[in-house]
């Protein structure tokens, strides 16, 4: 029994101590002239879908959820946002060279068509982020209208 209580105590101490290791949850400033809205034609409905399902990890407008304050979940969330922004940041789209923009447009359609994005763990916590077939279709129609390169969803349909 004593071992039991010691174990509980240690688990609690560890649980509390790791709360002191908090990576920064920052939202870098947004330059309005560099956002995807500023430099690319974007239908309001597609824009709303991207905002609803992608912005938390692919823009500087992240809404940090309450659980992003609790270690060790916070470490995972911060790392996801960091990686997501590094790959694709709608707030810094204007700074991408034209060929990267084109590649990204194709990649966006591919990722949503394959249901790789938004990440499934994110959808558990944000059910409203789940994309319908109609949402996916609108996203791909939009990316194809800007970038006529062959794209995944066209190949699949
Ligand atoms: C919970 C965070 C999260 C959400 C929400 C999310 N992504 Fe991602 N996304 C990531 C991460 C992390 C990566 C990097 C993948 C990796 O390193 O494995 C990524 C990678 C990508 C890539 C690949 C970029 C490349 O370099 O090839 C695309 C495209 C993408 N996401 C599009 C989207 C779109 C479109 C949405 C919304 C429909 C979305 N993502 C929603 C986290 C997210």
Coordinates of C-alpha atoms and ligand atoms in Angstrom, one line a residue:
X1 CA 0.0 0.0 0.0
X2 CA 2.8 2.3 0.8
X3 CA 4.3 1.8 -2.6
X4 CA 0.9 2.7 -4.1
X5 CA 0.8 6.1 -2.4
X6 CA 4.4 6.8 -3.2
X7 CA 3.7 6.1 -6.8
X8 CA 0.6 8.4 -6.8
X9 CA 2.7 11.1 -5.1
X10 CA 5.5 10.8 -7.7
X11 CA 3.0 10.9 -10.6
X12 CA 1.5 14.1 -9.2
X13 CA 4.8 15.7 -8.6
X14 CA 5.9 14.9 -12.1
X15 CA 2.6 16.1 -13.5
X16 CA 3.0 19.5 -11.7
X17 CA 6.7 19.9 -12.4
X18 CA 6.3 19.5 -16.2
X19 CA 3.8 22.4 -16.2
X20 CA 6.9 24.7 -15.8
X21 CA 8.1 23.6 -19.2
X22 CA 5.9 25.7 -21.4
X23 CA 6.9 26.3 -25.0
X24 CA 5.9 29.7 -26.3
X25 CA 2.4 30.0 -27.9
X26 CA 2.9 33.0 -30.1
X27 CA 1.0 34.6 -32.9
X28 CA 3.5 36.5 -35.0
X29 CA 2.2 39.8 -36.3
X30 CA 0.2 39.6 -39.6
X31 CA 1.2 41.9 -42.4
X32 CA -2.1 42.5 -44.2
X33 CA -0.3 42.9 -47.6
X34 CA 1.2 39.4 -47.4
X35 CA -1.8 37.3 -46.6
X36 CA -3.3 34.9 -49.1
X37 CA -6.3 37.1 -49.3
X38 CA -4.2 40.1 -50.3
X39 CA -2.4 38.3 -53.1
X40 CA -4.7 35.6 -54.4
X41 CA -8.2 35.5 -55.6
X42 CA -10.2 33.7 -52.9
X43 CA -13.9 33.1 -52.8
X44 CA -15.5 34.1 -49.4
X45 CA -16.8 30.5 -49.0
X46 CA -13.4 28.9 -49.5
X47 CA -11.8 31.5 -47.4
X48 CA -14.3 30.7 -44.6
X49 CA -13.5 27.0 -44.9
X50 CA -9.7 27.5 -44.7
X51 CA -10.2 29.8 -41.7
X52 CA -12.4 27.2 -40.0
X53 CA -10.3 24.1 -40.7
X54 CA -6.7 25.2 -41.3
X55 CA -5.9 28.6 -39.8
X56 CA -5.1 27.3 -36.3
X57 CA -2.0 25.5 -37.7
X58 CA -1.4 27.3 -41.0
X59 CA -1.6 31.0 -40.2
X60 CA -0.5 33.5 -37.5
X61 CA -4.1 33.7 -36.3
X62 CA -4.0 30.6 -34.2
X63 CA -6.7 30.4 -31.5
X64 CA -4.9 28.5 -28.8
X65 CA -7.3 26.1 -27.0
X66 CA -7.4 25.7 -23.2
X67 CA -5.6 22.3 -23.5
X68 CA -2.7 23.9 -25.2
X69 CA -1.8 25.3 -21.8
X70 CA -1.5 21.9 -20.1
X71 CA 1.8 19.9 -20.5
X72 CA 2.5 17.5 -22.1
X73 CA -0.4 18.3 -24.5
X74 CA 0.9 21.8 -24.9
X75 CA 4.2 20.5 -26.3
X76 CA 2.4 18.5 -29.0
X77 CA 0.1 21.4 -29.9
X78 CA 2.9 23.9 -30.1
X79 CA 5.0 21.6 -32.2
X80 CA 2.2 20.9 -34.6
X81 CA 1.5 24.6 -35.1
X82 CA 5.2 25.3 -35.6
X83 CA 5.6 22.5 -38.2
X84 CA 2.3 23.5 -39.9
X85 CA 3.3 27.2 -40.2
X86 CA 6.8 26.3 -41.4
X87 CA 5.3 24.2 -44.3
X88 CA 2.4 26.5 -45.2
X89 CA 1.4 29.8 -43.7
X90 CA -1.6 31.7 -45.2
X91 CA -0.6 34.8 -43.3
X92 CA 2.8 34.8 -45.1
X93 CA 1.7 33.5 -48.5
X94 CA 2.7 36.7 -50.3
X95 CA 6.4 36.1 -49.3
X96 CA 6.5 32.7 -51.2
X97 CA 8.1 32.6 -54.6
X98 CA 5.5 31.9 -57.4
X99 CA 6.6 28.3 -57.9
X100 CA 6.1 27.6 -54.2
X101 CA 2.7 29.1 -54.3
X102 CA 1.8 26.9 -57.3
X103 CA 3.2 23.8 -55.6
X104 CA 1.3 24.6 -52.4
X105 CA -2.0 25.1 -54.2
X106 CA -1.7 21.6 -55.7
X107 CA -0.6 20.2 -52.4
X108 CA -3.6 21.8 -50.6
X109 CA -6.0 20.0 -52.9
X110 CA -4.1 16.8 -52.6
X111 CA -3.9 16.9 -48.8
X112 CA -7.7 17.6 -48.3
X113 CA -8.7 15.1 -51.0
X114 CA -6.7 12.4 -49.3
X115 CA -8.2 13.5 -45.9
X116 CA -4.7 14.0 -44.6
X117 CA -5.6 17.5 -43.6
X118 CA -7.0 18.8 -41.3
X119 CA -5.2 16.3 -39.0
X120 CA -7.5 13.7 -37.5
X121 CA -6.4 14.5 -33.9
X122 CA -7.4 18.1 -34.6
X123 CA -10.9 17.0 -35.8
X124 CA -11.5 15.1 -32.5
X125 CA -11.1 18.4 -30.6
X126 CA -12.7 20.6 -33.3
X127 CA -15.5 18.6 -35.0
X128 CA -16.5 21.7 -36.9
X129 CA -13.2 21.6 -38.8
X130 CA -14.1 18.4 -40.6
X131 CA -14.5 19.0 -44.4
X132 CA -17.5 17.8 -46.3
X133 CA -17.2 16.5 -49.8
X134 CA -18.6 19.8 -51.0
X135 CA -15.9 21.7 -49.0
X136 CA -13.2 19.5 -50.6
X137 CA -14.6 20.0 -54.0
X138 CA -14.8 23.8 -53.6
X139 CA -11.2 23.9 -52.3
X140 CA -9.9 21.9 -55.3
X141 CA -12.0 24.0 -57.8
X142 CA -10.4 27.0 -56.3
X143 CA -6.8 25.7 -56.3
X144 CA -7.2 24.4 -59.9
X145 CA -8.6 27.8 -61.1
X146 CA -5.3 29.4 -59.9
X147 CA -3.0 26.6 -60.9
X148 CA -3.8 24.6 -64.0
X149 CA -1.2 21.9 -63.1
X150 CA -2.8 18.4 -62.9
X151 CA -3.9 17.8 -59.4
X152 CA -4.7 14.9 -57.3
X153 CA -8.5 15.2 -57.0
X154 CA -8.8 15.5 -60.8
X155 CA -6.9 12.3 -61.1
X156 CA -9.1 10.6 -58.6
X157 CA -12.4 11.6 -60.0
Ligands
LIG1 C1 -3.7 20.6 -36.2 C2 -2.9 21.3 -37.1 C3 -3.2 21.3 -38.5 C4 -4.4 21.7 -39.1 C5 -5.7 22.1 -38.5 C6 -4.1 21.6 -40.6 N1 -2.8 21.2 -40.8 FE1 -1.9 21.1 -42.6 N2 -0.2 20.5 -41.7 C7 0.0 20.4 -40.3 C8 1.4 19.9 -40.0 C9 1.9 19.7 -38.7 C10 2.0 19.7 -41.3 C11 3.4 19.2 -41.5 C12 3.2 17.8 -41.8 C13 4.3 17.0 -41.3 O1 5.4 17.6 -41.0 O2 4.1 15.8 -41.1 C14 1.0 20.1 -42.3 C15 1.2 20.1 -43.7 C16 0.3 20.5 -44.6 C17 0.6 20.6 -46.0 C18 1.8 20.1 -46.7 C19 2.7 21.2 -47.0 C20 4.0 20.7 -47.8 O3 5.0 21.2 -47.5 O4 3.8 19.7 -48.6 C21 -0.5 21.1 -46.6 C22 -0.7 21.4 -48.1 C23 -1.5 21.3 -45.6 N3 -1.0 21.0 -44.4 C24 -2.7 21.8 -45.8 C25 -3.7 22.0 -44.8 C26 -5.0 22.4 -45.1 C27 -5.5 22.9 -46.5 C28 -5.7 22.4 -43.9 C29 -7.1 22.8 -43.7 C30 -8.1 22.1 -44.5 C31 -4.8 22.0 -42.9 N4 -3.6 21.7 -43.5 C32 -5.1 21.9 -41.5 C33 -0.9 20.7 -39.3 C34 -2.2 21.1 -39.6

